[in-house]
C-alpha cells in the first residue's frame, strides 16, 4: 500500500454521491472474531460448511446450536474496531451510502451504523421453525440448547445457511446499491461465497470505481482499480483521514 493509493481512493470518493460497501468476516477479524477460512477458523473437527446447512440442523439441532452458541460466546465480548466505526461515520458523510454485510456478528450495528443490509442474517436473532416468529435476543446467553419457541417449536439461528436463499428485500436493495454506486468497496471477504461475491462484479460492470481491502489475494482483486493489501481497521481510517471525514 502506498500513500498515493490512499489519496487516489480519497479523490475518487470525495465527490461521490453514491457509495456502497460490502464487508465480510475479515473486517471483524481484528476485533477477535474468527473468520471461516483463516487459521483460527476451526471449530472442533467440523467445517463451517458442514454445520451451516438445513440438513445438519435437521440431523442434529443440538450440535448445530452448540456451534452457534460457541460463536455467540466468542462475539459477545468483542467490540467494533476502527474499520466498523469508520463505516458508521460514512453513513452521514455521503448523500447515499449502503452498507452490505455478510457478517452475522452485529458489530456494524454496535459501531453505530443505522442502516445495514445483513444479507446473511444475524447471530443475535432466532427464528421459529414452526410459527416463523423472528426474535431479537441481542447478546443474551441461551438458557437451553437447542432453544424452544413459546409455541414449543424449535428455534433456529436467523442466519442464511448454505443452500438457502438470501432475504429477498435485503438482497434486492444490495443489488440495486451495487448497480447504482459510483464507488464500491469490497472489504474483508474471500469473495468465494455466492451470490454476495457477485456484487463487486455487478458494480464494476455498471461503471463503479471498485476498491478492495484484504491482506490476501482474492478472485475480486483483478477487477478492482485499487487493492489495499492490509487490514481494514488500518486502511479505512486512513482513507477517511485523507477524505477529511475521519
Ligand atoms: P471468509 O472467512 O471466507 O474470508 C475472510 C476474508 O477476510 C479473507 O479473504 C481474509 O484474507 C480477509 N481478512 C482477514 N483479516 C482481515 C483484515 N484484518 N482486514 C481485511 N480483511 C481481512 O469470510 P467471508 O468472505 O465473509 O465468508 C463468507 C461467510 O462467512 C459469510 O456467510 C459470513 O456469514 C460467514 N462468517 C461471518 C463471520 C462474522 O460474522 N464475523 C465470521 C466468520 C464467517
PDB file of C-alpha atoms and ligand atoms in Angstrom:
ATOM      1  CA  UNK A   1       0.000   0.000   0.000  1.00  0.00           C
ATOM      2  CA  UNK A   2       1.403   3.367  -0.917  1.00  0.00           C
ATOM      3  CA  UNK A   3       0.273   6.723   0.346  1.00  0.00           C
ATOM      4  CA  UNK A   4      -0.749   7.874  -3.129  1.00  0.00           C
ATOM      5  CA  UNK A   5      -3.187   4.941  -3.348  1.00  0.00           C
ATOM      6  CA  UNK A   6      -4.979   6.212  -0.249  1.00  0.00           C
ATOM      7  CA  UNK A   7      -5.049   9.668  -1.761  1.00  0.00           C
ATOM      8  CA  UNK A   8      -6.322   8.338  -5.056  1.00  0.00           C
ATOM      9  CA  UNK A   9      -9.123   6.453  -3.306  1.00  0.00           C
ATOM     10  CA  UNK A  10      -9.984   9.599  -1.336  1.00  0.00           C
ATOM     11  CA  UNK A  11     -10.018  11.725  -4.506  1.00  0.00           C
ATOM     12  CA  UNK A  12     -12.460   9.332  -6.119  1.00  0.00           C
ATOM     13  CA  UNK A  13     -14.602   9.059  -3.000  1.00  0.00           C
ATOM     14  CA  UNK A  14     -14.718  12.799  -2.222  1.00  0.00           C
ATOM     15  CA  UNK A  15     -17.251  13.867  -4.894  1.00  0.00           C
ATOM     16  CA  UNK A  16     -19.132  10.536  -4.946  1.00  0.00           C
ATOM     17  CA  UNK A  17     -22.876  10.778  -4.371  1.00  0.00           C
ATOM     18  CA  UNK A  18     -23.498   7.049  -4.155  1.00  0.00           C
ATOM     19  CA  UNK A  19     -21.145   4.793  -2.234  1.00  0.00           C
ATOM     20  CA  UNK A  20     -21.674   1.149  -1.321  1.00  0.00           C
ATOM     21  CA  UNK A  21     -19.527  -1.177   0.770  1.00  0.00           C
ATOM     22  CA  UNK A  22     -19.642  -4.959   1.054  1.00  0.00           C
ATOM     23  CA  UNK A  23     -18.000  -6.374   4.161  1.00  0.00           C
ATOM     24  CA  UNK A  24     -17.077  -9.913   5.134  1.00  0.00           C
ATOM     25  CA  UNK A  25     -15.608 -11.731   8.119  1.00  0.00           C
ATOM     26  CA  UNK A  26     -12.216 -10.004   7.647  1.00  0.00           C
ATOM     27  CA  UNK A  27     -13.483  -6.646   8.902  1.00  0.00           C
ATOM     28  CA  UNK A  28     -14.262  -8.270  12.253  1.00  0.00           C
ATOM     29  CA  UNK A  29     -11.036 -10.306  12.422  1.00  0.00           C
ATOM     30  CA  UNK A  30      -9.179  -7.565  14.301  1.00  0.00           C
ATOM     31  CA  UNK A  31     -11.999  -7.378  16.820  1.00  0.00           C
ATOM     32  CA  UNK A  32     -11.161 -11.001  17.625  1.00  0.00           C
ATOM     33  CA  UNK A  33     -13.932 -12.741  15.663  1.00  0.00           C
ATOM     34  CA  UNK A  34     -12.515 -15.774  13.831  1.00  0.00           C
ATOM     35  CA  UNK A  35     -13.033 -15.928  10.061  1.00  0.00           C
ATOM     36  CA  UNK A  36     -14.203 -19.172   8.462  1.00  0.00           C
ATOM     37  CA  UNK A  37     -11.221 -19.601   6.218  1.00  0.00           C
ATOM     38  CA  UNK A  38      -8.386 -18.269   8.351  1.00  0.00           C
ATOM     39  CA  UNK A  39      -6.051 -20.335  10.562  1.00  0.00           C
ATOM     40  CA  UNK A  40      -8.217 -19.549  13.592  1.00  0.00           C
ATOM     41  CA  UNK A  41     -11.348 -20.543  11.726  1.00  0.00           C
ATOM     42  CA  UNK A  42     -11.706 -24.050  13.060  1.00  0.00           C
ATOM     43  CA  UNK A  43     -14.261 -25.417  15.432  1.00  0.00           C
ATOM     44  CA  UNK A  44     -13.584 -28.868  16.805  1.00  0.00           C
ATOM     45  CA  UNK A  45     -13.280 -31.206  13.846  1.00  0.00           C
ATOM     46  CA  UNK A  46     -16.102 -29.683  11.846  1.00  0.00           C
ATOM     47  CA  UNK A  47     -16.002 -27.386   8.872  1.00  0.00           C
ATOM     48  CA  UNK A  48     -18.392 -24.436   8.854  1.00  0.00           C
ATOM     49  CA  UNK A  49     -19.778 -25.690   5.555  1.00  0.00           C
ATOM     50  CA  UNK A  50     -20.805 -28.955   7.248  1.00  0.00           C
ATOM     51  CA  UNK A  51     -22.664 -27.287  10.112  1.00  0.00           C
ATOM     52  CA  UNK A  52     -24.240 -24.265   8.458  1.00  0.00           C
ATOM     53  CA  UNK A  53     -26.821 -26.229   6.481  1.00  0.00           C
ATOM     54  CA  UNK A  54     -30.512 -27.045   6.932  1.00  0.00           C
ATOM     55  CA  UNK A  55     -29.588 -30.741   6.678  1.00  0.00           C
ATOM     56  CA  UNK A  56     -27.122 -30.510   9.577  1.00  0.00           C
ATOM     57  CA  UNK A  57     -29.772 -28.767  11.679  1.00  0.00           C
ATOM     58  CA  UNK A  58     -32.384 -31.411  10.824  1.00  0.00           C
ATOM     59  CA  UNK A  59     -29.903 -34.201  11.715  1.00  0.00           C
ATOM     60  CA  UNK A  60     -28.609 -32.758  14.966  1.00  0.00           C
ATOM     61  CA  UNK A  61     -30.052 -29.397  16.098  1.00  0.00           C
ATOM     62  CA  UNK A  62     -28.174 -29.570  19.419  1.00  0.00           C
ATOM     63  CA  UNK A  63     -24.791 -29.926  17.704  1.00  0.00           C
ATOM     64  CA  UNK A  64     -25.535 -27.030  15.340  1.00  0.00           C
ATOM     65  CA  UNK A  65     -26.718 -24.889  18.259  1.00  0.00           C
ATOM     66  CA  UNK A  66     -23.571 -25.770  20.236  1.00  0.00           C
ATOM     67  CA  UNK A  67     -21.539 -24.329  17.358  1.00  0.00           C
ATOM     68  CA  UNK A  68     -23.678 -21.170  17.211  1.00  0.00           C
ATOM     69  CA  UNK A  69     -23.554 -20.885  20.995  1.00  0.00           C
ATOM     70  CA  UNK A  70     -19.730 -21.080  20.799  1.00  0.00           C
ATOM     71  CA  UNK A  71     -19.706 -18.344  18.148  1.00  0.00           C
ATOM     72  CA  UNK A  72     -22.123 -16.152  20.111  1.00  0.00           C
ATOM     73  CA  UNK A  73     -19.964 -16.586  23.197  1.00  0.00           C
ATOM     74  CA  UNK A  74     -16.847 -15.549  21.272  1.00  0.00           C
ATOM     75  CA  UNK A  75     -18.569 -12.493  19.804  1.00  0.00           C
ATOM     76  CA  UNK A  76     -20.458 -11.350  22.918  1.00  0.00           C
ATOM     77  CA  UNK A  77     -17.282  -9.975  24.480  1.00  0.00           C
ATOM     78  CA  UNK A  78     -15.787  -8.207  21.471  1.00  0.00           C
ATOM     79  CA  UNK A  79     -16.027  -4.585  20.412  1.00  0.00           C
ATOM     80  CA  UNK A  80     -16.170  -2.977  16.980  1.00  0.00           C
ATOM     81  CA  UNK A  81     -12.803  -1.809  15.612  1.00  0.00           C
ATOM     82  CA  UNK A  82     -11.887   1.370  13.683  1.00  0.00           C
ATOM     83  CA  UNK A  83     -12.930  -0.328  10.414  1.00  0.00           C
ATOM     84  CA  UNK A  84     -16.516  -0.639  11.662  1.00  0.00           C
ATOM     85  CA  UNK A  85     -16.597   2.839  13.210  1.00  0.00           C
ATOM     86  CA  UNK A  86     -15.260   4.491  10.049  1.00  0.00           C
ATOM     87  CA  UNK A  87     -18.059   2.937   8.001  1.00  0.00           C
ATOM     88  CA  UNK A  88     -20.612   4.061  10.603  1.00  0.00           C
ATOM     89  CA  UNK A  89     -19.411   7.665  10.113  1.00  0.00           C
ATOM     90  CA  UNK A  90     -19.571   7.344   6.335  1.00  0.00           C
ATOM     91  CA  UNK A  91     -23.325   6.823   6.603  1.00  0.00           C
ATOM     92  CA  UNK A  92     -23.519  10.563   7.323  1.00  0.00           C
ATOM     93  CA  UNK A  93     -20.656  11.578   5.002  1.00  0.00           C
ATOM     94  CA  UNK A  94     -22.174  10.541   1.655  1.00  0.00           C
ATOM     95  CA  UNK A  95     -25.583  11.532   0.243  1.00  0.00           C
ATOM     96  CA  UNK A  96     -26.292   7.848  -0.412  1.00  0.00           C
ATOM     97  CA  UNK A  97     -24.361   5.190   1.482  1.00  0.00           C
ATOM     98  CA  UNK A  98     -25.244   1.499   1.565  1.00  0.00           C
ATOM     99  CA  UNK A  99     -23.513  -0.920   3.911  1.00  0.00           C
ATOM    100  CA  UNK A 100     -23.988  -4.533   2.902  1.00  0.00           C
ATOM    101  CA  UNK A 101     -22.549  -7.197   5.183  1.00  0.00           C
ATOM    102  CA  UNK A 102     -22.156 -10.939   5.025  1.00  0.00           C
ATOM    103  CA  UNK A 103     -21.327 -10.879   8.711  1.00  0.00           C
ATOM    104  CA  UNK A 104     -23.729 -12.188  11.283  1.00  0.00           C
ATOM    105  CA  UNK A 105     -21.908 -10.740  14.304  1.00  0.00           C
ATOM    106  CA  UNK A 106     -23.873  -7.469  14.678  1.00  0.00           C
ATOM    107  CA  UNK A 107     -20.678  -5.399  15.025  1.00  0.00           C
ATOM    108  CA  UNK A 108     -21.658  -2.824  12.377  1.00  0.00           C
ATOM    109  CA  UNK A 109     -24.816  -2.019  14.330  1.00  0.00           C
ATOM    110  CA  UNK A 110     -22.820  -1.891  17.568  1.00  0.00           C
ATOM    111  CA  UNK A 111     -20.419   0.558  15.891  1.00  0.00           C
ATOM    112  CA  UNK A 112     -23.324   2.896  15.162  1.00  0.00           C
ATOM    113  CA  UNK A 113     -24.360   2.021  11.598  1.00  0.00           C
ATOM    114  CA  UNK A 114     -28.100   2.504  11.452  1.00  0.00           C
ATOM    115  CA  UNK A 115     -28.850   1.002   8.044  1.00  0.00           C
ATOM    116  CA  UNK A 116     -27.121  -2.314   7.488  1.00  0.00           C
ATOM    117  CA  UNK A 117     -28.191  -4.880   4.925  1.00  0.00           C
ATOM    118  CA  UNK A 118     -27.420  -8.095   6.821  1.00  0.00           C
ATOM    119  CA  UNK A 119     -27.743 -10.347   3.799  1.00  0.00           C
ATOM    120  CA  UNK A 120     -26.716 -13.474   5.749  1.00  0.00           C
ATOM    121  CA  UNK A 121     -28.830 -12.654   8.804  1.00  0.00           C
ATOM    122  CA  UNK A 122     -27.705 -12.217  12.406  1.00  0.00           C
ATOM    123  CA  UNK A 123     -26.441 -14.495  15.165  1.00  0.00           C
ATOM    124  CA  UNK A 124     -28.395 -12.323  17.577  1.00  0.00           C
ATOM    125  CA  UNK A 125     -31.797 -13.250  16.208  1.00  0.00           C
ATOM    126  CA  UNK A 126     -33.656 -16.535  16.376  1.00  0.00           C
ATOM    127  CA  UNK A 127     -36.453 -17.759  14.118  1.00  0.00           C
ATOM    128  CA  UNK A 128     -39.030 -20.390  15.000  1.00  0.00           C
ATOM    129  CA  UNK A 129     -39.078 -23.288  12.566  1.00  0.00           C
ATOM    130  CA  UNK A 130     -42.797 -23.762  13.271  1.00  0.00           C
ATOM    131  CA  UNK A 131     -44.500 -20.355  13.781  1.00  0.00           C
ATOM    132  CA  UNK A 132     -41.678 -18.425  11.947  1.00  0.00           C
ATOM    133  CA  UNK A 133     -41.559 -15.665  14.536  1.00  0.00           C
ATOM    134  CA  UNK A 134     -38.258 -13.803  14.467  1.00  0.00           C
ATOM    135  CA  UNK A 135     -36.949 -12.603  17.800  1.00  0.00           C
ATOM    136  CA  UNK A 136     -34.032 -10.313  18.673  1.00  0.00           C
ATOM    137  CA  UNK A 137     -32.022 -11.633  21.589  1.00  0.00           C
ATOM    138  CA  UNK A 138     -29.050  -9.355  21.459  1.00  0.00           C
ATOM    139  CA  UNK A 139     -26.070 -10.768  23.306  1.00  0.00           C
ATOM    140  CA  UNK A 140     -28.133 -12.771  25.758  1.00  0.00           C
ATOM    141  CA  UNK A 141     -26.911 -16.286  26.540  1.00  0.00           C
ATOM    142  CA  UNK A 142     -29.370 -19.048  25.715  1.00  0.00           C
ATOM    143  CA  UNK A 143     -30.971 -20.888  28.627  1.00  0.00           C
ATOM    144  CA  UNK A 144     -31.135 -24.238  26.828  1.00  0.00           C
ATOM    145  CA  UNK A 145     -29.745 -25.903  23.725  1.00  0.00           C
ATOM    146  CA  UNK A 146     -31.499 -26.265  21.401  1.00  0.00           C
ATOM    147  CA  UNK A 147     -33.751 -23.339  22.383  1.00  0.00           C
ATOM    148  CA  UNK A 148     -37.509 -23.626  22.005  1.00  0.00           C
ATOM    149  CA  UNK A 149     -40.119 -21.060  20.985  1.00  0.00           C
ATOM    150  CA  UNK A 150     -43.139 -20.142  23.116  1.00  0.00           C
ATOM    151  CA  UNK A 151     -45.111 -22.319  20.676  1.00  0.00           C
ATOM    152  CA  UNK A 152     -42.758 -25.236  21.574  1.00  0.00           C
ATOM    153  CA  UNK A 153     -41.306 -25.173  18.041  1.00  0.00           C
ATOM    154  CA  UNK A 154     -37.554 -25.491  17.568  1.00  0.00           C
ATOM    155  CA  UNK A 155     -35.784 -22.142  17.275  1.00  0.00           C
ATOM    156  CA  UNK A 156     -33.014 -21.777  14.706  1.00  0.00           C
ATOM    157  CA  UNK A 157     -30.459 -19.020  14.268  1.00  0.00           C
ATOM    158  CA  UNK A 158     -31.874 -16.348  11.916  1.00  0.00           C
ATOM    159  CA  UNK A 159     -28.962 -16.775   9.530  1.00  0.00           C
ATOM    160  CA  UNK A 160     -28.708 -17.907   5.931  1.00  0.00           C
ATOM    161  CA  UNK A 161     -27.308 -21.417   5.653  1.00  0.00           C
ATOM    162  CA  UNK A 162     -25.571 -22.934   2.651  1.00  0.00           C
ATOM    163  CA  UNK A 163     -28.222 -23.911   0.117  1.00  0.00           C
ATOM    164  CA  UNK A 164     -30.754 -21.346   1.387  1.00  0.00           C
ATOM    165  CA  UNK A 165     -31.868 -18.202  -0.390  1.00  0.00           C
ATOM    166  CA  UNK A 166     -30.965 -14.759   0.886  1.00  0.00           C
ATOM    167  CA  UNK A 167     -33.603 -12.465   2.446  1.00  0.00           C
ATOM    168  CA  UNK A 168     -35.248 -11.137  -0.712  1.00  0.00           C
ATOM    169  CA  UNK A 169     -35.721  -7.491   0.205  1.00  0.00           C
ATOM    170  CA  UNK A 170     -32.185  -7.044   1.595  1.00  0.00           C
ATOM    171  CA  UNK A 171     -30.673  -8.774  -1.430  1.00  0.00           C
ATOM    172  CA  UNK A 172     -32.688  -6.652  -3.885  1.00  0.00           C
ATOM    173  CA  UNK A 173     -31.512  -3.484  -2.128  1.00  0.00           C
ATOM    174  CA  UNK A 174     -27.903  -4.726  -2.157  1.00  0.00           C
ATOM    175  CA  UNK A 175     -28.021  -5.416  -5.908  1.00  0.00           C
ATOM    176  CA  UNK A 176     -29.576  -2.010  -6.606  1.00  0.00           C
ATOM    177  CA  UNK A 177     -26.908  -0.295  -4.496  1.00  0.00           C
ATOM    178  CA  UNK A 178     -24.170  -2.160  -6.407  1.00  0.00           C
ATOM    179  CA  UNK A 179     -25.685  -1.205  -9.772  1.00  0.00           C
ATOM    180  CA  UNK A 180     -26.120   2.450  -8.848  1.00  0.00           C
ATOM    181  CA  UNK A 181     -22.940   3.092  -6.859  1.00  0.00           C
ATOM    182  CA  UNK A 182     -20.249   5.442  -8.096  1.00  0.00           C
ATOM    183  CA  UNK A 183     -17.758   3.764  -5.749  1.00  0.00           C
ATOM    184  CA  UNK A 184     -17.958   0.209  -4.444  1.00  0.00           C
ATOM    185  CA  UNK A 185     -15.626  -1.139  -1.738  1.00  0.00           C
ATOM    186  CA  UNK A 186     -15.174  -4.846  -1.094  1.00  0.00           C
ATOM    187  CA  UNK A 187     -13.764  -5.250   2.411  1.00  0.00           C
ATOM    188  CA  UNK A 188     -12.522  -8.372   4.185  1.00  0.00           C
ATOM    189  CA  UNK A 189     -14.253 -11.025   2.151  1.00  0.00           C
ATOM    190  CA  UNK A 190     -12.710 -14.001   0.365  1.00  0.00           C
ATOM    191  CA  UNK A 191     -15.257 -13.372  -2.432  1.00  0.00           C
ATOM    192  CA  UNK A 192     -15.982 -17.066  -2.833  1.00  0.00           C
ATOM    193  CA  UNK A 193     -19.454 -17.271  -1.281  1.00  0.00           C
ATOM    194  CA  UNK A 194     -22.173 -16.683  -3.884  1.00  0.00           C
ATOM    195  CA  UNK A 195     -24.245 -14.685  -4.506  1.00  0.00           C
ATOM    196  CA  UNK A 196     -22.584 -11.974  -2.348  1.00  0.00           C
ATOM    197  CA  UNK A 197     -19.367 -12.474  -4.319  1.00  0.00           C
ATOM    198  CA  UNK A 198     -21.138 -11.210  -7.453  1.00  0.00           C
ATOM    199  CA  UNK A 199     -21.866  -7.728  -6.075  1.00  0.00           C
ATOM    200  CA  UNK A 200     -18.419  -6.307  -6.851  1.00  0.00           C
ATOM    201  CA  UNK A 201     -18.719  -7.587 -10.401  1.00  0.00           C
ATOM    202  CA  UNK A 202     -22.212  -6.081 -10.743  1.00  0.00           C
ATOM    203  CA  UNK A 203     -20.850  -2.718  -9.552  1.00  0.00           C
ATOM    204  CA  UNK A 204     -17.763  -2.811 -11.810  1.00  0.00           C
ATOM    205  CA  UNK A 205     -19.848  -3.746 -14.877  1.00  0.00           C
ATOM    206  CA  UNK A 206     -22.191  -0.848 -14.137  1.00  0.00           C
ATOM    207  CA  UNK A 207     -19.205   1.521 -14.143  1.00  0.00           C
ATOM    208  CA  UNK A 208     -18.386   1.927 -10.443  1.00  0.00           C
ATOM    209  CA  UNK A 209     -14.875   2.536  -9.189  1.00  0.00           C
ATOM    210  CA  UNK A 210     -14.112  -0.749  -7.436  1.00  0.00           C
ATOM    211  CA  UNK A 211     -11.689  -0.972  -4.498  1.00  0.00           C
ATOM    212  CA  UNK A 212     -10.741  -3.972  -2.427  1.00  0.00           C
ATOM    213  CA  UNK A 213      -9.304  -4.137   1.099  1.00  0.00           C
ATOM    214  CA  UNK A 214      -7.909  -7.539   2.019  1.00  0.00           C
ATOM    215  CA  UNK A 215      -4.437  -8.683   3.158  1.00  0.00           C
ATOM    216  CA  UNK A 216      -4.782 -11.785   0.941  1.00  0.00           C
ATOM    217  CA  UNK A 217      -5.308 -12.243  -2.794  1.00  0.00           C
ATOM    218  CA  UNK A 218      -8.924 -12.906  -3.838  1.00  0.00           C
ATOM    219  CA  UNK A 219     -10.779 -13.510  -7.113  1.00  0.00           C
ATOM    220  CA  UNK A 220     -12.112  -9.919  -6.829  1.00  0.00           C
ATOM    221  CA  UNK A 221      -8.674  -8.268  -6.988  1.00  0.00           C
ATOM    222  CA  UNK A 222      -8.182  -8.423 -10.798  1.00  0.00           C
ATOM    223  CA  UNK A 223     -11.441  -6.482 -11.268  1.00  0.00           C
ATOM    224  CA  UNK A 224     -10.532  -3.722  -8.815  1.00  0.00           C
ATOM    225  CA  UNK A 225      -8.865  -0.485  -9.804  1.00  0.00           C
ATOM    226  CA  UNK A 226      -7.303  -0.227  -6.357  1.00  0.00           C
ATOM    227  CA  UNK A 227      -6.345  -3.005  -3.941  1.00  0.00           C
ATOM    228  CA  UNK A 228      -5.168  -2.385  -0.376  1.00  0.00           C
ATOM    229  CA  UNK A 229      -3.321  -5.456   0.893  1.00  0.00           C
ATOM    230  CA  UNK A 230      -3.680  -4.579   4.530  1.00  0.00           C
ATOM    231  CA  UNK A 231      -6.094  -4.675   7.412  1.00  0.00           C
ATOM    232  CA  UNK A 232      -9.442  -2.914   7.106  1.00  0.00           C
ATOM    233  CA  UNK A 233      -9.039  -1.477  10.603  1.00  0.00           C
ATOM    234  CA  UNK A 234      -5.943   0.401   9.396  1.00  0.00           C
ATOM    235  CA  UNK A 235      -6.787   1.414   5.862  1.00  0.00           C
ATOM    236  CA  UNK A 236     -10.393   2.558   6.300  1.00  0.00           C
ATOM    237  CA  UNK A 237      -9.465   5.218   8.903  1.00  0.00           C
ATOM    238  CA  UNK A 238      -6.546   6.253   6.656  1.00  0.00           C
ATOM    239  CA  UNK A 239      -8.872   6.785   3.706  1.00  0.00           C
ATOM    240  CA  UNK A 240     -11.285   8.646   6.000  1.00  0.00           C
ATOM    241  CA  UNK A 241      -8.497  10.963   7.151  1.00  0.00           C
ATOM    242  CA  UNK A 242      -7.442  11.660   3.549  1.00  0.00           C
ATOM    243  CA  UNK A 243     -11.094  12.292   2.759  1.00  0.00           C
ATOM    244  CA  UNK A 244     -11.411  14.700   5.636  1.00  0.00           C
ATOM    245  CA  UNK A 245     -14.143  12.632   7.259  1.00  0.00           C
ATOM    246  CA  UNK A 246     -12.049  10.661   9.742  1.00  0.00           C
TER     247      UNK A 246
HETATM  248  P1  LIG B   1     -14.051 -15.657   4.837  1.00  0.00           P
HETATM  249  O1  LIG B   1     -13.710 -16.265   6.164  1.00  0.00           O
HETATM  250  O2  LIG B   1     -14.268 -16.542   3.682  1.00  0.00           O
HETATM  251  O3  LIG B   1     -12.882 -14.679   4.399  1.00  0.00           O
HETATM  252  C1  LIG B   1     -12.385 -13.689   5.248  1.00  0.00           C
HETATM  253  C2  LIG B   1     -11.502 -12.769   4.421  1.00  0.00           C
HETATM  254  O4  LIG B   1     -11.075 -11.711   5.252  1.00  0.00           O
HETATM  255  C3  LIG B   1     -10.238 -13.457   3.865  1.00  0.00           C
HETATM  256  O5  LIG B   1     -10.159 -13.203   2.484  1.00  0.00           O
HETATM  257  C4  LIG B   1      -9.103 -12.781   4.640  1.00  0.00           C
HETATM  258  O6  LIG B   1      -7.932 -12.635   3.856  1.00  0.00           O
HETATM  259  C5  LIG B   1      -9.719 -11.432   4.963  1.00  0.00           C
HETATM  260  N1  LIG B   1      -9.159 -10.775   6.140  1.00  0.00           N
HETATM  261  C6  LIG B   1      -8.605 -11.335   7.249  1.00  0.00           C
HETATM  262  N2  LIG B   1      -8.215 -10.394   8.117  1.00  0.00           N
HETATM  263  C7  LIG B   1      -8.533  -9.192   7.553  1.00  0.00           C
HETATM  264  C8  LIG B   1      -8.407  -7.841   7.976  1.00  0.00           C
HETATM  265  N3  LIG B   1      -7.851  -7.537   9.163  1.00  0.00           N
HETATM  266  N4  LIG B   1      -8.841  -6.858   7.152  1.00  0.00           N
HETATM  267  C9  LIG B   1      -9.400  -7.164   5.951  1.00  0.00           C
HETATM  268  N5  LIG B   1      -9.560  -8.424   5.501  1.00  0.00           N
HETATM  269  C10 LIG B   1      -9.133  -9.429   6.294  1.00  0.00           C
HETATM  270  O7  LIG B   1     -15.248 -14.666   5.094  1.00  0.00           O
HETATM  271  P2  LIG B   1     -16.397 -14.186   4.127  1.00  0.00           P
HETATM  272  O8  LIG B   1     -15.881 -13.907   2.771  1.00  0.00           O
HETATM  273  O9  LIG B   1     -17.174 -13.158   4.848  1.00  0.00           O
HETATM  274  O10 LIG B   1     -17.217 -15.558   4.064  1.00  0.00           O
HETATM  275  C11 LIG B   1     -18.451 -15.541   3.949  1.00  0.00           C
HETATM  276  C12 LIG B   1     -19.215 -16.278   5.090  1.00  0.00           C
HETATM  277  O11 LIG B   1     -18.576 -16.349   6.348  1.00  0.00           O
HETATM  278  C13 LIG B   1     -20.451 -15.491   5.323  1.00  0.00           C
HETATM  279  O12 LIG B   1     -21.531 -16.338   5.151  1.00  0.00           O
HETATM  280  C14 LIG B   1     -20.399 -15.000   6.765  1.00  0.00           C
HETATM  281  O13 LIG B   1     -21.679 -15.006   7.336  1.00  0.00           O
HETATM  282  C15 LIG B   1     -19.523 -16.002   7.400  1.00  0.00           C
HETATM  283  N6  LIG B   1     -18.765 -15.560   8.592  1.00  0.00           N
HETATM  284  C16 LIG B   1     -19.116 -14.444   9.317  1.00  0.00           C
HETATM  285  C17 LIG B   1     -18.379 -14.063  10.417  1.00  0.00           C
HETATM  286  C18 LIG B   1     -18.787 -12.830  11.188  1.00  0.00           C
HETATM  287  O14 LIG B   1     -19.977 -12.509  11.246  1.00  0.00           O
HETATM  288  N7  LIG B   1     -17.841 -12.099  11.761  1.00  0.00           N
HETATM  289  C19 LIG B   1     -17.257 -14.804  10.793  1.00  0.00           C
HETATM  290  C20 LIG B   1     -16.923 -15.934  10.048  1.00  0.00           C
HETATM  291  C21 LIG B   1     -17.682 -16.293   8.939  1.00  0.00           C
END
